[in-house]
XYZ file of C-alpha atoms in Angstrom:
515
model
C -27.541 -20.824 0.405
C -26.340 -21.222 -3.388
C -27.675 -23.755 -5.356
C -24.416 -24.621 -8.300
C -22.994 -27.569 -10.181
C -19.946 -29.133 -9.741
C -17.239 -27.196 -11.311
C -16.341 -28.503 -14.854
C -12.587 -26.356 -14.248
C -12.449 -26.185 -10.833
C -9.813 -23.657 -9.711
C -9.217 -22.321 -5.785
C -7.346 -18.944 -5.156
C -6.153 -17.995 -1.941
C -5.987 -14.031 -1.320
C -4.901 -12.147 1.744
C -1.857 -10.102 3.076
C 1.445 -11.414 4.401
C 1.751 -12.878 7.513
C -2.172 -14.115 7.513
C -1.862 -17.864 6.528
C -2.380 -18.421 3.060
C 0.319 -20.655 2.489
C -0.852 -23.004 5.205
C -4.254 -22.795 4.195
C -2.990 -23.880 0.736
C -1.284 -27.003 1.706
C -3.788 -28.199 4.310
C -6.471 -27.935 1.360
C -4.291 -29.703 -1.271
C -3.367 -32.363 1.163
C -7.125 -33.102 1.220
C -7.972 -32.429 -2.075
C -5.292 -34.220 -4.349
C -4.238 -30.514 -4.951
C -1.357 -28.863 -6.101
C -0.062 -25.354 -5.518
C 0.777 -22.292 -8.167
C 2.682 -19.526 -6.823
C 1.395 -16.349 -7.394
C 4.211 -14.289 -5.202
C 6.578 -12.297 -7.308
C 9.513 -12.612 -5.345
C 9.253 -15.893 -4.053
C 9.466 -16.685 -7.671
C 13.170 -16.165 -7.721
C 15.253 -18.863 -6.852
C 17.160 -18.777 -3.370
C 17.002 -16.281 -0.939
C 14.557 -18.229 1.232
C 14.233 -16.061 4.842
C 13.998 -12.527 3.026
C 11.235 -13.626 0.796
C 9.042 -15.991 3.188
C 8.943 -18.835 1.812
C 7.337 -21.796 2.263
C 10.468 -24.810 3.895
C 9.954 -28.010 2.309
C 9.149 -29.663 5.541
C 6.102 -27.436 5.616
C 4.775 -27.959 2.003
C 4.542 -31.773 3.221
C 5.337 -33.285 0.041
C 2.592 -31.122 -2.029
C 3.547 -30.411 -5.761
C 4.157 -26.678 -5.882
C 5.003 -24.780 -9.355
C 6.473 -21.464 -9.949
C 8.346 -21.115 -6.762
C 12.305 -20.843 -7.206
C 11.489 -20.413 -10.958
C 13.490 -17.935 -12.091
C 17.622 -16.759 -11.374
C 17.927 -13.603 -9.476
C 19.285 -11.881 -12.830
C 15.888 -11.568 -14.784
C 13.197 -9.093 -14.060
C 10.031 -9.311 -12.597
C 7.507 -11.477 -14.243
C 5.194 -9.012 -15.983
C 1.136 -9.888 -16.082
C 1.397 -11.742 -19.264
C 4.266 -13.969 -18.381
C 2.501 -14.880 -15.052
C -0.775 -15.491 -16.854
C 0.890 -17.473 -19.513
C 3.119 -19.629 -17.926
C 0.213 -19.710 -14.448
C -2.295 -20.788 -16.670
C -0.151 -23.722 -18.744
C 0.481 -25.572 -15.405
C -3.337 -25.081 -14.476
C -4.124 -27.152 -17.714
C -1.714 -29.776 -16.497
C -2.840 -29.824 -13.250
C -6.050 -30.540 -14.704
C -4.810 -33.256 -16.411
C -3.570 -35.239 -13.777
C -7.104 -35.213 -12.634
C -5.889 -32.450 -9.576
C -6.951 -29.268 -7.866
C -4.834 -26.403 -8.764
C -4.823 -23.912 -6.370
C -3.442 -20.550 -6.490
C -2.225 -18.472 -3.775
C 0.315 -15.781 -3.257
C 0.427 -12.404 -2.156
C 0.894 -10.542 -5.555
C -2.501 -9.865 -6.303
C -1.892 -8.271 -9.897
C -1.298 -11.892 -10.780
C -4.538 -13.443 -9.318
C -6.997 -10.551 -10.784
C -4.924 -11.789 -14.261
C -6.316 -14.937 -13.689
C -9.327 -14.034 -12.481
C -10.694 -11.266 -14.754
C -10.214 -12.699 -18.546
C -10.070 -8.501 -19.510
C -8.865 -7.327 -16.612
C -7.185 -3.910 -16.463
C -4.578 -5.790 -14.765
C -5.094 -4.580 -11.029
C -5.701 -1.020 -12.414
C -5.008 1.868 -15.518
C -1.663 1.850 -13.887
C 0.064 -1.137 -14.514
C 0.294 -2.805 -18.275
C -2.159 -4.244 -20.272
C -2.559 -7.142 -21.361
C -0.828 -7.138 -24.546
C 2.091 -5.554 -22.973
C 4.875 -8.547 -23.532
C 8.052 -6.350 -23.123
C 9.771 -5.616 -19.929
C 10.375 -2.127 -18.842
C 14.440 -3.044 -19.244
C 13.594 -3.982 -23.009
C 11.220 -1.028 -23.599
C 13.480 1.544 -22.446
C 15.850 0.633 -24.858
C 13.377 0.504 -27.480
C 11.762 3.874 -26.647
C 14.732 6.261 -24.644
C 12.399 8.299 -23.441
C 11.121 6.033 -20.743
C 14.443 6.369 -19.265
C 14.646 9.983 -18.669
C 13.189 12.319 -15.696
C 9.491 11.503 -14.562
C 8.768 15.073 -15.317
C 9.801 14.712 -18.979
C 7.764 11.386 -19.373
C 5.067 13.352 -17.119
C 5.031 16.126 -20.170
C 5.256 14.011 -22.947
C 2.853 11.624 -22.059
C 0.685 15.002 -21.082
C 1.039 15.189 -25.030
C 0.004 12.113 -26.039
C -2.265 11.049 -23.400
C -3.788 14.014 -20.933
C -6.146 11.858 -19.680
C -3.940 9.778 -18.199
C -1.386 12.480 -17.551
C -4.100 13.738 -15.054
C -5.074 10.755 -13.265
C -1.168 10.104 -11.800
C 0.652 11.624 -9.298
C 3.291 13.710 -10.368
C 6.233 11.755 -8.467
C 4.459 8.467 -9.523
C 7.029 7.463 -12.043
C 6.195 3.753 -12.476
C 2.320 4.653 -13.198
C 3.523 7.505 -15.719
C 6.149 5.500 -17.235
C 4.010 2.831 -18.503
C 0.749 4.851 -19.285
C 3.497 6.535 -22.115
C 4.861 3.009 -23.112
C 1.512 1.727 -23.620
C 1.176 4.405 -26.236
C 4.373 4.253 -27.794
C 4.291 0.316 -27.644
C 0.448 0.637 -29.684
C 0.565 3.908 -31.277
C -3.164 4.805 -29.216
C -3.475 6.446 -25.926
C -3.884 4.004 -22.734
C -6.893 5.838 -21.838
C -8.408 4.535 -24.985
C -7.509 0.944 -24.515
C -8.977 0.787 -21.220
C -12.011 2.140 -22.170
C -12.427 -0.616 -25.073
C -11.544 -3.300 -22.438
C -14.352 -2.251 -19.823
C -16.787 -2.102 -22.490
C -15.641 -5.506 -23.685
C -15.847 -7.013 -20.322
C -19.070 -5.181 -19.629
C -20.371 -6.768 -22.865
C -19.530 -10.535 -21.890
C -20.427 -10.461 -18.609
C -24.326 -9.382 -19.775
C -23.767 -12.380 -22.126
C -22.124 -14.760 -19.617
C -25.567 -14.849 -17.584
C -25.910 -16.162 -13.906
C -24.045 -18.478 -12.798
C -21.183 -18.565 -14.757
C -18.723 -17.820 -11.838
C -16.688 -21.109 -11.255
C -13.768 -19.874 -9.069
C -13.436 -21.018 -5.167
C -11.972 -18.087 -3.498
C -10.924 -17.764 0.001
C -9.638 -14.159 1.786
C -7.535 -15.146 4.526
C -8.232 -12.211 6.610
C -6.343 -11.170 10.222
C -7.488 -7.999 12.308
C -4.927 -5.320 11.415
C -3.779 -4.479 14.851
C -3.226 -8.303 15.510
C -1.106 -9.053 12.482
C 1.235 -5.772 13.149
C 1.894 -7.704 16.227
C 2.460 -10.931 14.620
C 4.747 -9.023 11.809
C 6.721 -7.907 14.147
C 7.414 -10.869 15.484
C 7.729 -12.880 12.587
C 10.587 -9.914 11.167
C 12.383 -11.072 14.605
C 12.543 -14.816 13.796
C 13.815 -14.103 9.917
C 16.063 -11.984 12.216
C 17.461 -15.159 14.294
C 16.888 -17.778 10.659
C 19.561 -16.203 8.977
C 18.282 -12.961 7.595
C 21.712 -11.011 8.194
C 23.697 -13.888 5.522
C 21.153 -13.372 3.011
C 21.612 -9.836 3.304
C 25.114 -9.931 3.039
C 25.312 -12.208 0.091
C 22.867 -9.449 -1.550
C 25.328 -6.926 -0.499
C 28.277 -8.677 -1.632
C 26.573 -9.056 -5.125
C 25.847 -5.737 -5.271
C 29.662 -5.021 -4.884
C 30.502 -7.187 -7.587
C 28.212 -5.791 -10.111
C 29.167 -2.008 -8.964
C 33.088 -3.268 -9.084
C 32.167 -4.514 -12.897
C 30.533 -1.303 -13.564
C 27.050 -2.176 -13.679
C 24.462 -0.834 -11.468
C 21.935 -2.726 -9.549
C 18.236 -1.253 -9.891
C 16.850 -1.620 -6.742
C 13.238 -0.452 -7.949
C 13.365 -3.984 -10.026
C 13.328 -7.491 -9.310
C 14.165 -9.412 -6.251
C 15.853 -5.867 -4.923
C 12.512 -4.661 -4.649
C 11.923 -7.817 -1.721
C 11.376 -6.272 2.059
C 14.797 -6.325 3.732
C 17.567 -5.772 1.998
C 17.025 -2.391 1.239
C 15.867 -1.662 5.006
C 19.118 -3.373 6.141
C 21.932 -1.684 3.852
C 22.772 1.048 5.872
C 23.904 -1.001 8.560
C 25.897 -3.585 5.982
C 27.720 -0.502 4.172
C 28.792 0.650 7.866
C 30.198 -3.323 8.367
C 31.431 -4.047 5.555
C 33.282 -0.458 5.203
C 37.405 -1.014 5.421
C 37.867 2.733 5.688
C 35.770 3.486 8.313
C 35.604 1.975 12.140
C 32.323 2.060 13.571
C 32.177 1.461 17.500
C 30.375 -2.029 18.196
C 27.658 -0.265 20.109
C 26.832 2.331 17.368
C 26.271 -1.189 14.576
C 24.195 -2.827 16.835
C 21.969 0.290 17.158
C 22.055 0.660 13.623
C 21.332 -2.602 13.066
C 18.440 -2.103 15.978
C 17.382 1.083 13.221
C 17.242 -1.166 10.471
C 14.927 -3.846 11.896
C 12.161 -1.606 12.986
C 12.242 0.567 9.029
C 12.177 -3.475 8.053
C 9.302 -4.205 10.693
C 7.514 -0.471 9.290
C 7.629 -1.801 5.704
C 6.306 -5.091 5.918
C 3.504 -3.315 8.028
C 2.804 -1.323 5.150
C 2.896 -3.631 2.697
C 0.192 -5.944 4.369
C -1.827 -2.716 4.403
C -1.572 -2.282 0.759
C -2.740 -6.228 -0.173
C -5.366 -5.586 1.873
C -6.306 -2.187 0.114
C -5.602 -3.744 -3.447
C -8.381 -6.131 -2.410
C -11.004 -3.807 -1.519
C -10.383 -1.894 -4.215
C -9.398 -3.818 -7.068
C -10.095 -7.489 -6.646
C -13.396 -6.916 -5.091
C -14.773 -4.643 -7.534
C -15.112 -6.645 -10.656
C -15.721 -9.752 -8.834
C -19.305 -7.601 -8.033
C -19.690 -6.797 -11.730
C -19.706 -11.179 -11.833
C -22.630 -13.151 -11.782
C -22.408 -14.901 -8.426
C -18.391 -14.128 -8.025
C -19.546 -12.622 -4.738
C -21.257 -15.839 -3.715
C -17.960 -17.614 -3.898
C -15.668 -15.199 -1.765
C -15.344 -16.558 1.813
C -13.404 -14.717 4.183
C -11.379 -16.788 6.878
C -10.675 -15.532 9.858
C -7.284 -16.080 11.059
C -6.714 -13.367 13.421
C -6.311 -15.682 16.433
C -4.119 -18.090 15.834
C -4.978 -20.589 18.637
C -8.061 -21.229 17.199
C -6.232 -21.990 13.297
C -7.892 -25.037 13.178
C -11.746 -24.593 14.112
C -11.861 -20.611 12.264
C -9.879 -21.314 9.302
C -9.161 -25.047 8.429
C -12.888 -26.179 9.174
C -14.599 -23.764 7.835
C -12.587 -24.074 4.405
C -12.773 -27.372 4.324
C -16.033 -28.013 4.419
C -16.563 -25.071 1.804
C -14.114 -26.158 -0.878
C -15.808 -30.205 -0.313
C -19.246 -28.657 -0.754
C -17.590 -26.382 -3.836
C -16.045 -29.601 -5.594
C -19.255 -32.025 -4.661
C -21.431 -29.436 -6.577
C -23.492 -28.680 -2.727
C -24.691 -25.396 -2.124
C -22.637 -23.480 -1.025
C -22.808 -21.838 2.518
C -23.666 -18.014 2.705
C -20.059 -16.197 2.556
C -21.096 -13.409 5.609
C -22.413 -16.493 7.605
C -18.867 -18.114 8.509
C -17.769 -15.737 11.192
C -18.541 -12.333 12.768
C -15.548 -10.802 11.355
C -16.295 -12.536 7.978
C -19.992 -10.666 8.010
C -18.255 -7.321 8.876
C -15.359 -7.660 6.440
C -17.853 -8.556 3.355
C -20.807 -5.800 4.825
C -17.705 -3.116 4.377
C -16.484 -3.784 1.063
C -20.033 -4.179 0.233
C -20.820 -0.784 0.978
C -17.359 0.662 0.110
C -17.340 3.829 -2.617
C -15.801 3.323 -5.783
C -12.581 4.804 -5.688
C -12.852 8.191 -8.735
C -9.460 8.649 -10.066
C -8.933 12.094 -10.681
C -5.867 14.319 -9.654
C -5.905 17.281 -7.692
C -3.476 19.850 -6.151
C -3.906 21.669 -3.212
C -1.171 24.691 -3.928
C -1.598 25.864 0.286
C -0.036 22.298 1.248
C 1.867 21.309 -2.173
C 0.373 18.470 -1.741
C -1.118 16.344 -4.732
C -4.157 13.841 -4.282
C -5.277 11.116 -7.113
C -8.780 10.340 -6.228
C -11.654 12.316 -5.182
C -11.548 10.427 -1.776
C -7.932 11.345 -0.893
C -8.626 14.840 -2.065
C -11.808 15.245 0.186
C -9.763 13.328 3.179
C -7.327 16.561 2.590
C -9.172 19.449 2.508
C -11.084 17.611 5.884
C -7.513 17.479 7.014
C -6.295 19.607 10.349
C -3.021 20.527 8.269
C -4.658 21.860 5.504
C -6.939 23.814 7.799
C -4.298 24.940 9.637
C -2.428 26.464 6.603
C -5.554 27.997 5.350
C -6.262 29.934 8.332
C -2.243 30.550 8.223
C -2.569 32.246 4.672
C -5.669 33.952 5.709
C -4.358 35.794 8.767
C -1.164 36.871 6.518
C -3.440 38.016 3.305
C -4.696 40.702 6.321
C -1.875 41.543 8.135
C 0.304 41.490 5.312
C 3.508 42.878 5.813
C 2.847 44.892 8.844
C 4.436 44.805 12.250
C 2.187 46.716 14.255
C 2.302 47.532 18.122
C -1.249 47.597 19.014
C -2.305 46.920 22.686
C -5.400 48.063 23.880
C -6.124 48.027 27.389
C -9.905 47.404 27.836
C -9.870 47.553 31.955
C -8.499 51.116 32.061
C -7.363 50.291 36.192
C -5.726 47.306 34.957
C -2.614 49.146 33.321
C -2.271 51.074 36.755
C -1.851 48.094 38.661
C 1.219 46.753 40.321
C 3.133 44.516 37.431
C 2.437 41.198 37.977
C 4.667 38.093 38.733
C 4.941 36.917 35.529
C 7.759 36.283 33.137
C 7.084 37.265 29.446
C 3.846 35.155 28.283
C 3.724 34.236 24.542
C 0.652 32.483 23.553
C 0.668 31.672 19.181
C -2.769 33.084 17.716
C -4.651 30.154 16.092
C -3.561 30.586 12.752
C -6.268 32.315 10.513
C -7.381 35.141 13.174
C -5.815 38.421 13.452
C -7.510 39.684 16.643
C -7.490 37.447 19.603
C -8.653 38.490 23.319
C -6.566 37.434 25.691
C -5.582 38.218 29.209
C -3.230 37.396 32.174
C -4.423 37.716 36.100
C -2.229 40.196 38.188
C -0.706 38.142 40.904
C -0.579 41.009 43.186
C -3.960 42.935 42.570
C -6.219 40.261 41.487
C -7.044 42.427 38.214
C -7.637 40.612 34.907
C -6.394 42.760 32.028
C -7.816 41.556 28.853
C -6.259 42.640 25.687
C -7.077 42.880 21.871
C -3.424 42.231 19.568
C -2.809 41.823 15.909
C 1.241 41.356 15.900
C 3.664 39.682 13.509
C 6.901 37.878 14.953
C 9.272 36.001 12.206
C 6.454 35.305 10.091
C 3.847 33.649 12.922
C 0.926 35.895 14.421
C 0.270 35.649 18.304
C -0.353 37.801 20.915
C 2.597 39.034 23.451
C 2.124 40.673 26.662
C 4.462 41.472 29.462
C 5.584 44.750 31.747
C 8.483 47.047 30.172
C 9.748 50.403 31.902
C 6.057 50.347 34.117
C 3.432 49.881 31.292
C 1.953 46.390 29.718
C 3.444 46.007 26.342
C 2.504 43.973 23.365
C 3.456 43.582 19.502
């Protein structure tokens, strides 16, 4: 148990991947709680466009105030962390006012650890700082060079920064991009920024001392094989809601931008929402006049399309989770008592919404706003005790890049890189380059019969036997049984085929033969 005071700026955030509840959670807790509700989802900021970016119907936000949801036209770009912050933080204040709970929740989780973390590297050394208060549209035309190649930002900011230059992957162009505008926005590498801002927030949170945590935080949490189930599903009801006409309006804007000769950037903004992208393969193939595709072909396309659409919002709920391992969890550890205030829900079965999740969070936010002691976070539920014991335990992840030049393959922590080198393919390859470093260029024949009778047996009923030499040996024994004779002929072979090594073995002209 945690002995605290009642809040004095009392402030819940809701974490957790699509498809696991938040939003619910958030208006069952407002509804009990004089609470209102702050988006904190990117694209459901955008106005419109309702099935493709999941949001909340009016019926189900039950009358609850909720801010920064269809906020801004489809037209502007992304909110970057210091508009979020700025504008999140205003309606917080007059929340406040009104004698309310705000409560935050969204899936965007760059925008919570901004509201979290007073220095936070924003979610990682990756995105922008702080004081970055341009878009990327406005700083490319302020600095061209963000608008070229990534491997001429990649070399450039190798320049100014190496020690960022080193910590991206190569073909990570949104990573590289900004690490080079934050230099040419502040005239001082990124790498040095960050550094002062981890030593700043090291410094106040020795000076903070216990207790100073005041955030209610709840990490609605579903087991992963469960929710891929439920994703699925839920991809098949936007599916049957109307997912194909908001596609199709996208589409037809598209058009009219292309037909005006602009072009839509589908790395940016609302384009970057799960679904239209997935889907426009099968609404070029409608929607082309010059071209008649058979009824039965469309629908399987459009079959195609769902499942990359199902595949991606998979993924995505893989990487909220992952962001909050890795980077809301960590610095809520470096917090006096943050850790005390995390409670995992369980929402993994849905039957049992109600008793696992509403309860439970309930009770914990009454206890939270009453001043009570709070109840031990692990203590809630089984999966919330395994969950926290994980992340508890859970390496810090050590940016550093690496290329493997057998694979081409490029790793940006220490972690990935040691999962690769553990990896079967890399093995594989290594034992690959090893066997050709000794055989070389050779083609030899060399068969050598080690059961002298065997070669004067009657040829056996075999057709010819290939059998691929584990890549990385050059001598392997193997042998084939002679059906007629019952004599086992082993054999040593080094041989090279179109560029794979393997042993070969069958009867030409009355003698075994082998290369």
């Amino acid at each position: 148990m945690t002995a605290r005071h009642a809040p004095t700026d009392p402030l819940v955030v809701i974490l957790g991947s699509t498809g696991t509840g938040k939003s619910e959670l958030a208006v069952e807790l407002a509804t009990r709680f004089k609470g209102e509700i702050i988006n904190a989802d990117a694209m459901q900021m955008y106005k419109g466009l309702p099935i493709i970016t999941n949001k909340i119907t009016n019926e189900e936000r039950r009358g609850v105030p909720h801010h920064l949801l269809d906020h801004i036209g489809l037209d502007q770009p992304t909110w970057i962390i210091e508009d979020f912050k700025r504008e999140a933080n205003r309606v917080i204040s007059e929340i406040r006012s009104r004698g309310n709970l705000p409560i935050v929740v969204g899936g965007t989780h760059y925008y919570t650890n901004a509201l979290l973390f007073a220095n936070s590297l924003v979610g990682g050394e990756g995105d922008k700082p702080k004081d970055a208060e341009v878009s990327d549209e406005q700083a490319g035309k302020s600095f061209p060079i963000l608008n070229e190649p990534t491997e001429v930002i990649l070399a450039k900011l190798r320049e100014v920064d190496p020690v960022m230059a080193d910590r991206w992957h190569p073909n990570d162009r949104r990573k590289i991009q900004r690490s080079l505008q934050i230099y040419l926005q502040n005239g001082r590498p990124a790498s040095e920024i960050y550094a002062e801002q981890s030593q700043r927030k090291l410094a106040e949170t020795k000076a903070s001392g216990a207790g100073a945590w005041q955030t209610l935080l709840f990490w609605v949490y579903s087991d992963p094989e469960v929710l891929k189930e439920r994703l699925d599903k839920r991809v098949d009801k936007m599916l049957t809601a109307g997912l194909n006409d908001e596609t199709q309006s996208m589409y037809e804007y598209v058009q009219e931008k292309q037909a005006a000769g602009e072009e839509v950037d589908y790395t940016r903004g609302i384009w970057q929402s799960i679904g239209f992208k997935e889907f426009e393969p099968y609404l070029k193939a409608l929607n082309n006049p010059d071209q008649t595709t058979e009824p039965a072909a469309l629908e399987s396309l459009k079959a195609t399309c769902l499942e990359d659409m199902k595949a991606s919002t998979r993924q995505y709920a893989k990487y909220q989770t992952r962001w909050i391992r890795t980077k809301t969890v960590p610095p809520l550890q470096e917090q006096p008592s943050a850790m005390d205030h995390l409670f995992v829900m369980d929402s993994t079965d849905i039957s049992q919404w109600s008793s696992n999740v509403i309860d439970p969070a309930v009770d914990i936010a009454r206890r939270y706003l009453e001043g009570d002691s709070l109840p031990e976070p692990a203590s809630t539920s089984e999966r919330a005790s395994a969950v926290l014991r994980e992340v508890a335990t859970q390496k810090t992840v050590t940016q550093r890049r690496q290329t493997c030049d057998i694979c081409q393959t490029t790793c940006v922590t220490e972690q990935d890189w040691t999962k690769h080198i553990k990896s079967r393919r890399h093995n594989v390859l290594v034992r690959k380059k090893k066997a050709r470093a000794l055989v070389a260029t050779e083609r030899p024949m060399a068969v050598v019969p080690v059961e002298a009778e065997a070669v004067a047996a009657e040829p056996p009923f075999l057709e010819k036997k290939v059998t691929l030499l584990e890549q990385g040996r050059t001598t392997i024994r193997t042998g084939f049984r002679n059906q007629d004779s019952e004599v086992f002929c082993r054999i040593f072979c080094v041989f090279h085929v179109g560029g794979i090594y393997g042993p070969c073995l069958w009867w030409v002209d009355g003698s075994w033969a082998g290369w």
